[in-house]
mmCIF file of N, CA, C and O in Angstrom:
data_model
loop_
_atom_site.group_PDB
_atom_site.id
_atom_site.type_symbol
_atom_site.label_atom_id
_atom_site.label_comp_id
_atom_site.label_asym_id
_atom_site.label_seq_id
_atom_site.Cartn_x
_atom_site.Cartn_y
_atom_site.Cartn_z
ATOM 1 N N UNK A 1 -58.551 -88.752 -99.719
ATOM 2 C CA UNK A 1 -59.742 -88.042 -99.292
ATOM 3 C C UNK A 1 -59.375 -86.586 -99.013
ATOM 4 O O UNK A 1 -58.405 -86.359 -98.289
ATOM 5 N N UNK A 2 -60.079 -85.590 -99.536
ATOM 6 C CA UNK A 2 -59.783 -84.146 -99.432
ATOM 7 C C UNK A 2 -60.010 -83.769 -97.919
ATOM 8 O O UNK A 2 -60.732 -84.436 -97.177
ATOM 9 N N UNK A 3 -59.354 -82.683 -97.545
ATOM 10 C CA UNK A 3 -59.207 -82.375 -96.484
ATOM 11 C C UNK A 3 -60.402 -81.409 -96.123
ATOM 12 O O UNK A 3 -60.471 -80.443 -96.882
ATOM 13 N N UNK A 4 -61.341 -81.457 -95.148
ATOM 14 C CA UNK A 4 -62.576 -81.279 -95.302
ATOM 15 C C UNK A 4 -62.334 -79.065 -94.802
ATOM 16 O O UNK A 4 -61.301 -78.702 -94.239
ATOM 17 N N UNK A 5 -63.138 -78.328 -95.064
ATOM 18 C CA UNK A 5 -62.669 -76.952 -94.921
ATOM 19 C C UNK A 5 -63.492 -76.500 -93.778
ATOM 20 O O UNK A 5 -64.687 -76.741 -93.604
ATOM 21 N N UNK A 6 -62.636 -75.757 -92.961
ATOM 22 C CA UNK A 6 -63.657 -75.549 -92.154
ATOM 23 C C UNK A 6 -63.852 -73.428 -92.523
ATOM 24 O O UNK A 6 -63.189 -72.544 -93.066
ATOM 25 N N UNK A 7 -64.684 -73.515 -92.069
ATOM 26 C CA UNK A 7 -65.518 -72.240 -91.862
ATOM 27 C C UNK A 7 -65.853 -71.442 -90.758
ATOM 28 O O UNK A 7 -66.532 -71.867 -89.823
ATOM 29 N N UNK A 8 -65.301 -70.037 -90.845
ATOM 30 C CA UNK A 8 -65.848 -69.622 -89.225
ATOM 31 C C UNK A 8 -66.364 -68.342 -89.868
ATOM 32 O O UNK A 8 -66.062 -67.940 -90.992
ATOM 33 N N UNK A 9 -67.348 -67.642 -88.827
ATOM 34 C CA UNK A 9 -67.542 -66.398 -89.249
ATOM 35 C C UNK A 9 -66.371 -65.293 -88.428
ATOM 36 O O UNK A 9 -66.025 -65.693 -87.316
ATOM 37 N N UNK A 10 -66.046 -64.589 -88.675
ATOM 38 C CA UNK A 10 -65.684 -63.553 -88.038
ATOM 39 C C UNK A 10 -66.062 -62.156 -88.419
ATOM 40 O O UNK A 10 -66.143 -61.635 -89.531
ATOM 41 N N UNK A 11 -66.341 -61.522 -86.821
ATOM 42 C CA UNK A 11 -66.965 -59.700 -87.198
ATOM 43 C C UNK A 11 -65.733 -58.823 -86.545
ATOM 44 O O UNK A 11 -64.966 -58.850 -85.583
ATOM 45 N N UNK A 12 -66.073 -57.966 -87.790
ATOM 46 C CA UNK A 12 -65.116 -56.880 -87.751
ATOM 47 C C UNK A 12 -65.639 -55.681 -87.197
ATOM 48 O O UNK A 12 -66.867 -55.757 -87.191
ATOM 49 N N UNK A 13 -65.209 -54.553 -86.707
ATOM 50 C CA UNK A 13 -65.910 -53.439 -86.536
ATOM 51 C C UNK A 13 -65.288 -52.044 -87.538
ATOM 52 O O UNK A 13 -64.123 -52.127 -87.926
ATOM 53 N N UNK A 14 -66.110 -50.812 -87.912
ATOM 54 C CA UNK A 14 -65.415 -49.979 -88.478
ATOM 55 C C UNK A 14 -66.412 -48.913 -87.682
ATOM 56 O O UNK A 14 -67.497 -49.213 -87.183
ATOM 57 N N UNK A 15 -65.836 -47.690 -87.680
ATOM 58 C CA UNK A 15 -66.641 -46.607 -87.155
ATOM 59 C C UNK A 15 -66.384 -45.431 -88.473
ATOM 60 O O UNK A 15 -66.706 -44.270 -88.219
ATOM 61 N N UNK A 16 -66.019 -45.628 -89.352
ATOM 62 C CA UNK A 16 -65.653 -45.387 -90.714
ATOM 63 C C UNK A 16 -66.422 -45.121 -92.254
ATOM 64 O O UNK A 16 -66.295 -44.385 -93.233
ATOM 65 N N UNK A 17 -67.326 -46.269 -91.752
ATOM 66 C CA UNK A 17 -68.549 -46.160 -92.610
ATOM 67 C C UNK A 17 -69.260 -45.302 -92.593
ATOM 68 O O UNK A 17 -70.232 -45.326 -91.839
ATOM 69 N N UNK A 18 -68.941 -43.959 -93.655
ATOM 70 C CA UNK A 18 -69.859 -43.128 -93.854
ATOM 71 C C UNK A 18 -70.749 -42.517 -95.151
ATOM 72 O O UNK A 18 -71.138 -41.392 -95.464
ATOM 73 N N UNK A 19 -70.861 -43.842 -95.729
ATOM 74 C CA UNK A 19 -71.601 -43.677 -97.084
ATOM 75 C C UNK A 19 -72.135 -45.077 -97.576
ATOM 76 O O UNK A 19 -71.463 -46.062 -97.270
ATOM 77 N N UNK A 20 -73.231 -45.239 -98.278
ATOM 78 C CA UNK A 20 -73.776 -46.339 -98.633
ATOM 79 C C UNK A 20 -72.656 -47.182 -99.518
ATOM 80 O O UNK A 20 -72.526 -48.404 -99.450
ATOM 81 N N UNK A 21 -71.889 -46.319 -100.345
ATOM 82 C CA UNK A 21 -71.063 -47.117 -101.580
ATOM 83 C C UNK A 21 -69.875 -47.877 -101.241
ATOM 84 O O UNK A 21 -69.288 -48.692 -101.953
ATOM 85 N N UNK A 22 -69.482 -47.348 -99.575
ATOM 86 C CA UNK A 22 -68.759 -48.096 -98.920
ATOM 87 C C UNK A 22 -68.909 -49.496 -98.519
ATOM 88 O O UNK A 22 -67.987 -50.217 -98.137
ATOM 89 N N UNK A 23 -70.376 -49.888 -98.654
ATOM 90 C CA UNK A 23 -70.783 -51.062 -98.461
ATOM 91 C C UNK A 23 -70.301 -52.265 -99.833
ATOM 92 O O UNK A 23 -70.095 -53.448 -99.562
ATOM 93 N N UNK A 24 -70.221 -51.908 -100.777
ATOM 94 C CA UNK A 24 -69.854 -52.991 -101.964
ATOM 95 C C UNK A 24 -68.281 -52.635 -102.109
ATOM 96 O O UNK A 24 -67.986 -53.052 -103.229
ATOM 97 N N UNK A 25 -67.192 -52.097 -101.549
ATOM 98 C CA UNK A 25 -66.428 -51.472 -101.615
ATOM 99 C C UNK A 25 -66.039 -52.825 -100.961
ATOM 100 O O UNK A 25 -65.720 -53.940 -101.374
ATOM 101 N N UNK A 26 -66.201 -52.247 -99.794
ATOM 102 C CA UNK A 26 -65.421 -53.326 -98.613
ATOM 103 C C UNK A 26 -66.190 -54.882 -98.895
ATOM 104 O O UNK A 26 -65.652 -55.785 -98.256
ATOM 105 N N UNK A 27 -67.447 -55.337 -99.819
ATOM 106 C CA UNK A 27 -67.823 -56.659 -99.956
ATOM 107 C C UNK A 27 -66.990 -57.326 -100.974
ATOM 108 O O UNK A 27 -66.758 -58.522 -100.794
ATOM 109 N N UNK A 28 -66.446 -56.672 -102.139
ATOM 110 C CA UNK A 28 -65.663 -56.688 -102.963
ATOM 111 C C UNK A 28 -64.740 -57.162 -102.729
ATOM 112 O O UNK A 28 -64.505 -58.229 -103.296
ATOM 113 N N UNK A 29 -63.656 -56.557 -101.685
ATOM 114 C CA UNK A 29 -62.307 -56.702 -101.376
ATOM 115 C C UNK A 29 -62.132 -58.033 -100.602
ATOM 116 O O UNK A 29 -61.201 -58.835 -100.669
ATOM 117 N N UNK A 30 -63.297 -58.071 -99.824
ATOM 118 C CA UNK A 30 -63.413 -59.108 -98.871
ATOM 119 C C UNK A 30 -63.547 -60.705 -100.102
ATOM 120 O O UNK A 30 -62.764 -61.638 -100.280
ATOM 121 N N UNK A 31 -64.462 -60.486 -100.520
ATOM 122 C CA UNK A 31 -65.014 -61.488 -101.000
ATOM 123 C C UNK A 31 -63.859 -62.216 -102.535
ATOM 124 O O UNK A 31 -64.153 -63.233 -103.163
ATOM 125 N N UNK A 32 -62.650 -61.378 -102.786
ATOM 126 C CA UNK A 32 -61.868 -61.570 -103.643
ATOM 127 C C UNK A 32 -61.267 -62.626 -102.966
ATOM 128 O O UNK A 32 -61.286 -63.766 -103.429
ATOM 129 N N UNK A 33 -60.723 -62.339 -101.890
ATOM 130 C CA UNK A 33 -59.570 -62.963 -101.073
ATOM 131 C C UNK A 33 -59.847 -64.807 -100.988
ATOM 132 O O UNK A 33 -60.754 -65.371 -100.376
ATOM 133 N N UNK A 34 -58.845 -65.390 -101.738
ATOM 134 C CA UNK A 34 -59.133 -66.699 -101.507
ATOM 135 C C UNK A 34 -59.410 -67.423 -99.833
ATOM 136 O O UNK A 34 -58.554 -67.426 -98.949
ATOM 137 N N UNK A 35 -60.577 -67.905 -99.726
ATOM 138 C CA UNK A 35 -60.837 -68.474 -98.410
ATOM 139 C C UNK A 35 -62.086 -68.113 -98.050
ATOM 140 O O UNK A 35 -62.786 -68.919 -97.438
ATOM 141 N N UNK A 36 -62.611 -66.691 -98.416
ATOM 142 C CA UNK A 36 -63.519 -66.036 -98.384
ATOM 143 C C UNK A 36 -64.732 -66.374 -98.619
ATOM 144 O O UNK A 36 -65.017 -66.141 -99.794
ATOM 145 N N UNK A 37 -65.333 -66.691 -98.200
ATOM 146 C CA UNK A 37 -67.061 -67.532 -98.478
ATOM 147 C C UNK A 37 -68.164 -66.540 -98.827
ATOM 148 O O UNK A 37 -68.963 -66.880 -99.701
ATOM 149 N N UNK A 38 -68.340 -64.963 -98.050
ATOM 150 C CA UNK A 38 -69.431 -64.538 -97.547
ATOM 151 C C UNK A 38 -68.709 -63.171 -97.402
ATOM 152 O O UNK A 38 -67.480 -63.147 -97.351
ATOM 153 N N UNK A 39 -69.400 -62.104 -97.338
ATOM 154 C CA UNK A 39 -69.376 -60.545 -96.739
ATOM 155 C C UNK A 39 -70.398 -59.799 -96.518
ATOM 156 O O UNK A 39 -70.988 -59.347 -97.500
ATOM 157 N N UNK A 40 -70.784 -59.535 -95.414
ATOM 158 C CA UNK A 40 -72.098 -58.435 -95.249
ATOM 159 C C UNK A 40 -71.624 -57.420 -94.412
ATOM 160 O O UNK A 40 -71.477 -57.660 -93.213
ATOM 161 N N UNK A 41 -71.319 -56.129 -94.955
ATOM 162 C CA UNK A 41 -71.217 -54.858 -94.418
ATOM 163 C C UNK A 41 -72.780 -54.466 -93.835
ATOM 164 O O UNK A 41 -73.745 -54.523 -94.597
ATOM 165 N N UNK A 42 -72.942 -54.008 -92.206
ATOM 166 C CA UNK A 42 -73.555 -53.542 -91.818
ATOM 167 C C UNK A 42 -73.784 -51.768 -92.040
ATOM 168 O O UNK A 42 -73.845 -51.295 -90.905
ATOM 169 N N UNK A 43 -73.900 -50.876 -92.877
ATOM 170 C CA UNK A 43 -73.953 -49.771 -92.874
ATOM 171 C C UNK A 43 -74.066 -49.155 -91.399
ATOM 172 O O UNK A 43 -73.422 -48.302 -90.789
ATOM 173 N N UNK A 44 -74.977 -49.822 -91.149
ATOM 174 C CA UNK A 44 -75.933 -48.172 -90.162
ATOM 175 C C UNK A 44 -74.977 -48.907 -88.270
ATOM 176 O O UNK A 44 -74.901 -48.254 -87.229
ATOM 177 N N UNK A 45 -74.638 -49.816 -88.415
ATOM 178 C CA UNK A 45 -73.860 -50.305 -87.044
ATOM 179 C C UNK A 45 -72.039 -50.533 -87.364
ATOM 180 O O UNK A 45 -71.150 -50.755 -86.542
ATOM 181 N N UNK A 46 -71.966 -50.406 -88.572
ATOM 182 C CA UNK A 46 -70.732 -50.440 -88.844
ATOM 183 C C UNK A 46 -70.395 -52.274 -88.413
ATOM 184 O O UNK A 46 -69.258 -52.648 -88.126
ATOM 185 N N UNK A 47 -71.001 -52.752 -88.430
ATOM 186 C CA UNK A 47 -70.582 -54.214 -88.028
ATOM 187 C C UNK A 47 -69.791 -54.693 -89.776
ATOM 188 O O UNK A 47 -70.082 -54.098 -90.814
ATOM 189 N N UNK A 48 -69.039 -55.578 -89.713
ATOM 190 C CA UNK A 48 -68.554 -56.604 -91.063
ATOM 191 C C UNK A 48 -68.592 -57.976 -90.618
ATOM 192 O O UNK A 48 -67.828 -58.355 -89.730
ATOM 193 N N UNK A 49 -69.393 -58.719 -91.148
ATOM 194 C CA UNK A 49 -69.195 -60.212 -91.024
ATOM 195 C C UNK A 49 -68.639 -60.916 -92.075
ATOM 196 O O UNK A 49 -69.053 -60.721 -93.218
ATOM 197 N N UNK A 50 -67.698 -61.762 -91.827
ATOM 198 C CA UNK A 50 -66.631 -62.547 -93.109
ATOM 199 C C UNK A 50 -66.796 -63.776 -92.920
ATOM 200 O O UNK A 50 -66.194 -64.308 -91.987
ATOM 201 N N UNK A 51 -67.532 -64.426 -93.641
ATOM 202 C CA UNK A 51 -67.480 -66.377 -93.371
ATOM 203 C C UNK A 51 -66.131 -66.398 -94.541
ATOM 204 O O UNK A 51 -65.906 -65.754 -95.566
ATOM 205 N N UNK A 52 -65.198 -67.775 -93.604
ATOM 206 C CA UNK A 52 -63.712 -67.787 -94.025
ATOM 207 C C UNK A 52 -63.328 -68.904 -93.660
ATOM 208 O O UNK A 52 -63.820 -69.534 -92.724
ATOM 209 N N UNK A 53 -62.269 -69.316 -94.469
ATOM 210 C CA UNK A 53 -61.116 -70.876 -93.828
ATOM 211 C C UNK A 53 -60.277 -69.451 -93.211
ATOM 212 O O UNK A 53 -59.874 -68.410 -93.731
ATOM 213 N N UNK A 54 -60.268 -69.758 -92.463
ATOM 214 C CA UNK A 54 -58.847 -68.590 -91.484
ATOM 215 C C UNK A 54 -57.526 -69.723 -91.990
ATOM 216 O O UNK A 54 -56.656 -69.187 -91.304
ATOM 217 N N UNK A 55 -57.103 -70.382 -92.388
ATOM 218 C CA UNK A 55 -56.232 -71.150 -93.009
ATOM 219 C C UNK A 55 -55.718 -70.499 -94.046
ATOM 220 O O UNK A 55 -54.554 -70.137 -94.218
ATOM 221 N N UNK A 56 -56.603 -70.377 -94.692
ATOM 222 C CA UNK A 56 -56.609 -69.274 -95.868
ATOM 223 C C UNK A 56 -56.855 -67.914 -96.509
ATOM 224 O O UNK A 56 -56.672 -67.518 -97.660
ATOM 225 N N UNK A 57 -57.325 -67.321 -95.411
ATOM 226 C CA UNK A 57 -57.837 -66.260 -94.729
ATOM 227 C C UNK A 57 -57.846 -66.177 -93.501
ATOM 228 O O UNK A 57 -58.815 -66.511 -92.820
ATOM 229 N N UNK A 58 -56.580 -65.639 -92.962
ATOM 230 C CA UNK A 58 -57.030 -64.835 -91.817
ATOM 231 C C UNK A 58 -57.459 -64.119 -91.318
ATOM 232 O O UNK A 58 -58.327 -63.784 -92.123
ATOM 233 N N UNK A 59 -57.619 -63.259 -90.168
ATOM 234 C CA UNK A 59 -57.690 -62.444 -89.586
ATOM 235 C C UNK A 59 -56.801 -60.805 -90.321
ATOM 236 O O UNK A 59 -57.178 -59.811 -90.942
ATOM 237 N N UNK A 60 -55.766 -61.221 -89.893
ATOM 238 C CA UNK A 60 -54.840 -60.025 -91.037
ATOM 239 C C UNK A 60 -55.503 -59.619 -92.208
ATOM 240 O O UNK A 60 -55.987 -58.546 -92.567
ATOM 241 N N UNK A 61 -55.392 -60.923 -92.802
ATOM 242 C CA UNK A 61 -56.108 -60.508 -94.218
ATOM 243 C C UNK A 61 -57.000 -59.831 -94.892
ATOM 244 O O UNK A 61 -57.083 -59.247 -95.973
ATOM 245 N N UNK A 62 -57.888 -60.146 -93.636
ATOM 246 C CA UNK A 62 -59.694 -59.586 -93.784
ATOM 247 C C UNK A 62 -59.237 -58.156 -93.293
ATOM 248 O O UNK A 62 -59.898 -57.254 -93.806
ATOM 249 N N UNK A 63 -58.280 -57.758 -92.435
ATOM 250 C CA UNK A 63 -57.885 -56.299 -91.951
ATOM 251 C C UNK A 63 -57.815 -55.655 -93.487
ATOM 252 O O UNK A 63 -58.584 -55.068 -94.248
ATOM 253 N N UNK A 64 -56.374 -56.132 -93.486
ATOM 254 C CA UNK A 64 -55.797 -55.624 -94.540
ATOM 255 C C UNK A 64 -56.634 -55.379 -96.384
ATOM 256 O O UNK A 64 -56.345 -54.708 -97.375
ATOM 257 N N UNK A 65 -57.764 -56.378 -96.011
ATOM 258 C CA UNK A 65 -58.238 -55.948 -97.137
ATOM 259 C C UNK A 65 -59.065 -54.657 -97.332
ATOM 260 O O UNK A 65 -59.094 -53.865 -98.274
ATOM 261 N N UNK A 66 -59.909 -54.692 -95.835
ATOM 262 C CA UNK A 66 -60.592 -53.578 -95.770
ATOM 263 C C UNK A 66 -60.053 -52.277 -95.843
ATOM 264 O O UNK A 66 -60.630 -51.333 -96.380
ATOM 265 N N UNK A 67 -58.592 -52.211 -95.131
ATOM 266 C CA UNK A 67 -57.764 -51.312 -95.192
ATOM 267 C C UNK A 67 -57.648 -50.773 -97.059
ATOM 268 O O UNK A 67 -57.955 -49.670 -97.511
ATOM 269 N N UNK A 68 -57.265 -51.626 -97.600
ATOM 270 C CA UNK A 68 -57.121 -51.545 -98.978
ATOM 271 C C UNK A 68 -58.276 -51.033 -99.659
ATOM 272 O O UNK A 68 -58.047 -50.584 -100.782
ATOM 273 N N UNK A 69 -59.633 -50.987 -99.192
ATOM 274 C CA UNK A 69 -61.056 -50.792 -99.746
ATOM 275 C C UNK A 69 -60.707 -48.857 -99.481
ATOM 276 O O UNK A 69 -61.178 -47.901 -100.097
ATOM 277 N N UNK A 70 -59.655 -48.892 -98.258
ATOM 278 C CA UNK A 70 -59.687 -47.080 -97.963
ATOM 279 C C UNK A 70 -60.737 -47.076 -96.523
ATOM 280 O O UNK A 70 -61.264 -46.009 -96.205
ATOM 281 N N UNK A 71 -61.031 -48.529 -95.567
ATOM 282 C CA UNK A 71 -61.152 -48.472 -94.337
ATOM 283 C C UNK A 71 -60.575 -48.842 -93.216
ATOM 284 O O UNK A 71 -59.610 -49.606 -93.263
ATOM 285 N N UNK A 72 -61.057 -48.374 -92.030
ATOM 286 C CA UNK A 72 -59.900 -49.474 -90.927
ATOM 287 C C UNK A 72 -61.238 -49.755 -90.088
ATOM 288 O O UNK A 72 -62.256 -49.166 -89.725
ATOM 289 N N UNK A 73 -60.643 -50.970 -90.003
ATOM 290 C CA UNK A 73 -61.657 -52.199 -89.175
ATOM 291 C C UNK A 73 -61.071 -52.493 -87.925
ATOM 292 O O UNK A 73 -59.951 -52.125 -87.572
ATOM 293 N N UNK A 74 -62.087 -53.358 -87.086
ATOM 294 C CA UNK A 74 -60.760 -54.005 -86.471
ATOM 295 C C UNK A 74 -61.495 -55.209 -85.713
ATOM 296 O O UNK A 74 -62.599 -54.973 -85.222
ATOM 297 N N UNK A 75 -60.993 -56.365 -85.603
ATOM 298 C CA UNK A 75 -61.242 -57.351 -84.927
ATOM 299 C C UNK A 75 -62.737 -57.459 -83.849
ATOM 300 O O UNK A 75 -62.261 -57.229 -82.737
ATOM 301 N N UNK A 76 -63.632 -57.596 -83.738
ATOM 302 C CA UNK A 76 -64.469 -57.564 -82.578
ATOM 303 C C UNK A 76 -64.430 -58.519 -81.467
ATOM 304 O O UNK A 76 -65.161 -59.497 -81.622
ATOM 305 N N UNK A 77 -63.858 -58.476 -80.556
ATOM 306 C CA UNK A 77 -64.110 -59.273 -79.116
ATOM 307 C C UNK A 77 -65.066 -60.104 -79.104
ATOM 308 O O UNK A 77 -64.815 -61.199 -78.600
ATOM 309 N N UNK A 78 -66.587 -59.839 -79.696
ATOM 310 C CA UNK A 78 -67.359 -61.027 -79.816
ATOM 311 C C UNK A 78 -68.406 -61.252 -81.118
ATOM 312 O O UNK A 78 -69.067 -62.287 -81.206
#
């Protein structure tokens, strides 16, 4: 029996976002990463939400990808 996946969302923050094209930029990068379910860049609040197996995607990852898009994010407290 397959091992069932779990899913969490996690939000990121950027204060970085300063152009609309940044939005498919960072959905892109996100959404490559095996584990990755989901990406919605908030433009106008700078929020990022990532539905993910953190198993397979972590936390790091989702950094580091955004980093790679040419942003810095960072973890949100809630």
């Amino acid at each position: 029996m397959p091992t069932p996946t779990l899913t969490t969302t996690t939000v990121l923050r950027s204060d970085e976002l300063n152009c609309p094209s940044c939005v498919n930029k960072i959905e892109q990068r996100l959404t490559a990463l095996d584990g990755v379910t989901g990406a919605r860049v908030r433009f106008a609040s700078g929020r990022i939400e990532v539905d993910h197996d953190p198993a397979r995607a972590p936390v790091a990852d989702l950094l580091a990808a955004v980093r790679e898009a040419g942003y810095h994010a960072t973890a949100a407290a809630f």
